[in-house]
Tab-separated table of C-alpha atoms in Angstrom:
chain	number	residue	atom	x	y	z
A	285	GLY	CA	0.000	0.000	0.000
A	286	ILE	CA	0.851	3.637	-0.087
A	287	GLN	CA	3.491	4.700	2.443
A	288	VAL	CA	3.428	8.222	3.804
A	289	GLU	CA	6.415	9.533	5.717
A	290	GLN	CA	6.254	12.805	7.593
A	291	SER	CA	9.053	14.841	9.078
A	292	PRO	CA	9.913	16.004	11.587
A	293	PRO	CA	7.900	13.845	13.996
A	294	ASP	CA	7.998	16.561	16.646
A	295	LEU	CA	8.576	20.290	16.477
A	296	ILE	CA	8.660	22.908	19.211
A	297	LEU	CA	8.507	26.566	18.250
A	298	GLN	CA	8.319	29.923	19.919
A	299	GLU	CA	5.365	32.027	18.926
A	300	GLY	CA	6.175	34.019	15.817
A	301	ALA	CA	8.584	31.500	14.327
A	302	ASN	CA	8.210	29.928	10.892
A	303	SER	CA	8.319	26.217	10.093
A	304	THR	CA	8.234	23.735	7.241
A	305	LEU	CA	6.704	20.289	7.490
A	306	ARG	CA	7.480	17.655	4.888
A	307	CYS	CA	5.663	14.637	3.547
A	308	ASN	CA	7.160	11.968	1.262
A	309	PHE	CA	5.164	9.321	-0.598
A	310	SER	CA	6.114	5.887	-1.812
A	311	ASP	CA	3.546	5.910	-4.582
A	312	SER	CA	1.840	8.381	-6.844
A	313	VAL	CA	0.082	11.363	-5.343
A	314	ASN	CA	-3.703	11.219	-5.408
A	315	ASN	CA	-5.983	13.615	-3.581
A	316	LEU	CA	-3.113	14.870	-1.415
A	317	GLN	CA	-4.413	16.728	1.616
A	318	TRP	CA	-3.110	18.334	4.779
A	319	PHE	CA	-5.096	18.158	7.993
A	320	HIS	CA	-4.641	19.717	11.422
A	321	GLN	CA	-5.802	17.811	14.492
A	322	ASN	CA	-6.271	20.091	17.466
A	323	PRO	CA	-5.544	18.945	21.030
A	324	TRP	CA	-9.200	17.911	21.434
A	325	GLY	CA	-9.030	15.516	18.480
A	326	GLN	CA	-10.908	17.497	15.844
A	327	LEU	CA	-9.490	17.065	12.357
A	328	ILE	CA	-9.671	20.127	10.147
A	329	ASN	CA	-8.944	20.180	6.427
A	330	LEU	CA	-6.211	22.654	5.616
A	331	PHE	CA	-5.456	22.053	1.955
A	332	TYR	CA	-6.402	19.814	-0.900
A	333	ILE	CA	-3.246	20.003	-2.989
A	334	PRO	CA	-2.440	17.172	-5.411
A	335	SER	CA	-0.001	19.515	-7.163
A	336	GLY	CA	1.167	23.110	-7.190
A	337	THR	CA	1.007	25.693	-4.432
A	338	LYS	CA	-1.837	27.101	-2.383
A	339	GLN	CA	-1.940	29.712	0.345
A	340	ASN	CA	-4.449	30.389	3.082
A	341	GLY	CA	-3.448	33.155	5.449
A	342	ARG	CA	-0.309	32.185	7.339
A	343	LEU	CA	-0.346	28.687	5.894
A	344	SER	CA	0.747	27.565	2.483
A	345	ALA	CA	1.405	24.209	0.890
A	346	THR	CA	3.329	22.965	-2.107
A	347	THR	CA	3.160	19.540	-3.714
A	348	VAL	CA	5.666	18.305	-6.285
A	349	ALA	CA	3.872	15.240	-7.539
A	350	THR	CA	6.660	14.157	-9.890
A	351	GLU	CA	9.033	13.942	-6.936
A	352	ARG	CA	6.388	12.561	-4.565
A	353	TYR	CA	6.583	15.087	-1.788
A	354	SER	CA	4.578	17.871	-0.253
A	355	LEU	CA	5.504	20.723	2.069
A	356	LEU	CA	3.397	22.680	4.541
A	357	TYR	CA	4.657	26.103	5.563
A	358	ILE	CA	3.500	27.822	8.725
A	359	SER	CA	4.557	31.429	9.128
A	360	SER	CA	4.369	33.601	12.241
A	361	SER	CA	3.179	30.631	14.278
A	362	GLN	CA	0.625	31.096	17.048
A	363	THR	CA	-0.166	28.951	20.074
A	364	THR	CA	-3.420	27.930	18.396
A	365	ASP	CA	-1.360	26.263	15.657
A	366	SER	CA	-0.372	23.573	18.156
A	367	GLY	CA	-1.543	20.072	17.421
A	368	VAL	CA	-0.760	17.307	14.982
A	369	TYR	CA	-0.416	17.956	11.267
A	370	PHE	CA	-1.232	15.046	9.013
A	371	CYS	CA	-0.364	14.558	5.417
A	372	VAL	CA	-2.889	12.336	3.704
A	373	ASN	CA	-2.944	10.538	0.402
A	374	SER	CA	-5.571	8.345	-1.128
A	375	GLY	CA	-5.158	5.518	-3.557
A	376	GLY	CA	-7.022	5.932	-6.778
A	377	SER	CA	-10.776	5.674	-6.672
A	378	ASN	CA	-11.380	3.888	-3.409
A	379	TYR	CA	-11.165	7.034	-1.319
A	380	LYS	CA	-9.362	5.224	1.452
A	381	LEU	CA	-7.262	7.912	3.042
A	382	THR	CA	-3.783	6.898	4.103
A	383	PHE	CA	-2.520	9.072	6.927
A	384	GLY	CA	1.087	9.729	7.797
A	385	LYS	CA	2.083	9.460	11.436
A	386	GLY	CA	1.878	13.203	11.714
A	387	THR	CA	4.054	16.002	12.995
A	388	LEU	CA	3.330	17.061	16.564
A	389	LEU	CA	3.729	20.836	16.671
A	390	THR	CA	3.940	22.710	19.946
A	391	VAL	CA	3.981	26.487	19.819
A	392	ASN	CA	4.995	28.095	23.079
A	393	PRO	CA	4.008	31.643	24.016
B	412	GLU	CA	-24.569	24.444	7.897
B	413	ALA	CA	-24.052	21.748	10.529
B	414	GLY	CA	-20.911	19.690	10.342
B	415	VAL	CA	-20.463	15.989	10.911
B	416	THR	CA	-21.807	14.963	14.295
B	417	GLN	CA	-20.969	11.903	16.346
B	418	SER	CA	-22.395	10.360	19.476
B	419	PRO	CA	-21.596	9.627	22.165
B	420	THR	CA	-18.549	11.801	22.802
B	421	HIS	CA	-17.089	9.429	25.362
B	422	LEU	CA	-17.774	5.820	26.250
B	423	ILE	CA	-16.392	3.352	28.767
B	424	LYS	CA	-16.936	-0.366	28.246
B	425	THR	CA	-15.476	-3.580	29.584
B	426	ARG	CA	-13.837	-6.385	27.643
B	427	GLY	CA	-16.271	-8.616	25.817
B	428	GLN	CA	-19.038	-6.031	25.619
B	429	GLN	CA	-20.483	-4.608	22.437
B	430	VAL	CA	-20.640	-0.944	21.450
B	431	THR	CA	-22.460	1.133	18.837
B	432	LEU	CA	-21.169	4.488	17.676
B	433	ARG	CA	-23.248	6.874	15.617
B	434	CYS	CA	-22.477	9.426	12.940
B	435	SER	CA	-24.559	11.968	11.066
B	436	PRO	CA	-22.955	13.328	7.897
B	437	ILE	CA	-23.097	16.834	6.531
B	438	SER	CA	-26.413	17.409	4.802
B	439	GLY	CA	-26.203	16.263	1.199
B	440	HIS	CA	-23.196	14.010	1.710
B	441	THR	CA	-23.807	10.401	0.754
B	442	SER	CA	-20.482	8.885	1.750
B	443	VAL	CA	-19.538	8.124	5.344
B	444	TYR	CA	-16.138	6.903	6.453
B	445	TRP	CA	-14.971	5.492	9.774
B	446	TYR	CA	-11.421	5.719	11.104
B	447	GLN	CA	-9.734	4.462	14.251
B	448	GLN	CA	-7.027	6.472	15.968
B	449	ALA	CA	-5.410	4.282	18.583
B	450	LEU	CA	-2.423	5.337	20.640
B	451	GLY	CA	0.760	4.471	18.809
B	452	LEU	CA	-1.007	3.215	15.692
B	453	GLY	CA	-2.016	6.439	14.049
B	454	LEU	CA	-5.173	7.013	12.055
B	455	GLN	CA	-6.384	3.923	10.268
B	456	PHE	CA	-9.193	3.561	7.772
B	457	LEU	CA	-11.991	1.258	8.969
B	458	LEU	CA	-15.002	1.409	6.657
B	459	TRP	CA	-16.554	3.399	3.826
B	460	TYR	CA	-20.281	3.479	3.123
B	461	ASP	CA	-22.049	5.136	0.263
B	462	GLU	CA	-25.733	4.998	-0.638
B	463	GLY	CA	-26.311	2.393	2.028
B	464	GLU	CA	-23.647	-0.017	0.834
B	465	GLU	CA	-20.230	-0.913	2.173
B	466	ARG	CA	-17.759	0.217	-0.505
B	467	ASN	CA	-14.417	-0.488	1.114
B	468	ARG	CA	-13.041	-1.940	4.292
B	469	GLY	CA	-9.751	-1.535	6.108
B	470	ASN	CA	-7.683	-4.272	7.669
B	471	PHE	CA	-9.885	-4.887	10.714
B	472	PRO	CA	-11.498	-8.113	11.990
B	473	PRO	CA	-15.161	-8.896	11.237
B	474	ARG	CA	-16.235	-7.891	14.746
B	475	PHE	CA	-15.972	-4.343	13.406
B	476	SER	CA	-19.062	-3.757	11.315
B	477	GLY	CA	-21.460	-1.026	10.452
B	478	ARG	CA	-24.277	0.135	8.325
B	479	GLN	CA	-25.624	3.221	6.637
B	480	PHE	CA	-29.242	4.237	6.868
B	481	PRO	CA	-31.464	5.751	4.133
B	482	ASN	CA	-30.857	9.212	5.625
B	483	TYR	CA	-27.097	8.545	5.168
B	484	SER	CA	-26.360	8.448	8.884
B	485	SER	CA	-24.208	5.552	9.942
B	486	GLU	CA	-23.470	3.250	12.844
B	487	LEU	CA	-20.239	1.506	13.705
B	488	ASN	CA	-20.603	-1.645	15.776
B	489	VAL	CA	-17.792	-3.341	17.597
B	490	ASN	CA	-18.469	-6.741	19.148
B	491	ALA	CA	-16.464	-8.645	21.743
B	492	LEU	CA	-14.494	-5.562	22.744
B	493	GLU	CA	-10.806	-5.966	23.447
B	494	LEU	CA	-8.524	-3.675	25.400
B	495	GLU	CA	-6.751	-2.590	22.215
B	496	ASP	CA	-10.034	-1.286	20.812
B	497	SER	CA	-9.577	1.716	23.087
B	498	ALA	CA	-9.222	4.606	20.673
B	499	LEU	CA	-10.702	7.726	19.193
B	500	TYR	CA	-13.179	6.739	16.490
B	501	LEU	CA	-13.602	9.367	13.826
B	502	CYS	CA	-16.351	9.615	11.282
B	503	ALA	CA	-16.055	11.638	8.090
B	504	SER	CA	-18.405	12.425	5.262
B	505	SER	CA	-18.167	13.602	1.698
B	506	LEU	CA	-19.980	13.753	-1.571
B	507	LEU	CA	-19.176	10.721	-3.689
B	508	GLY	CA	-16.173	11.615	-5.798
B	509	ALA	CA	-15.410	14.731	-3.780
B	510	GLU	CA	-11.822	15.654	-3.271
B	511	THR	CA	-11.899	15.795	0.512
B	512	GLN	CA	-13.611	14.413	3.590
B	513	TYR	CA	-14.954	16.360	6.556
B	514	PHE	CA	-14.458	14.915	9.992
B	515	GLY	CA	-16.620	14.832	13.078
B	516	PRO	CA	-15.330	15.430	16.607
B	517	GLY	CA	-14.949	11.727	17.315
B	518	THR	CA	-16.003	9.274	19.997
B	519	ARG	CA	-13.447	8.332	22.637
B	520	LEU	CA	-13.854	4.682	23.595
B	521	LEU	CA	-12.112	3.233	26.615
B	522	VAL	CA	-12.211	-0.520	27.120
B	523	LEU	CA	-11.355	-1.720	30.626
């Protein structure tokens, strides 16, 4: 099956710092998405980005499908950015999402 | 517009018991997905229902089952609970063929 590797596994930042999270795939990129899981467990869609670059406020994401990786950029981090960031891929038409193990981000005030 | 809702929010059961978790999708969504997030195992796909039928199943034993009702809400049933079934169970919904899924708040199950 599809393997999704995320790095780093853990990241601690001071408020205001910038960061880059990376996701590598073992197979082709389909329906690549980034999610944020807050400390209470709620998963929120951040980006649907099978290729190219998208920006939403302080967050942006880039996927290079030909090289099978995606990056999530967080600028001017805030304490509310804390949580786990998941990179997710799905295989073809079965819509079974394959989650990476996530990056645990802690933003300290 | 209401998001995906799940009930109950928390549940405590003992080994060998049975449990039913419920999920209501976003209005208009026909697909419902179930995921298990157990400590140390990450988020794993359990089941996908669309239009009342099971469309795909993850690598879980048959004691994990479910169904989807005509109003597209769904139930996840787990029989003969084991300690390792303790997890956060997440439900998601989408339109069939949509590019993303929307997740509910989850049900935290603790098996003692």
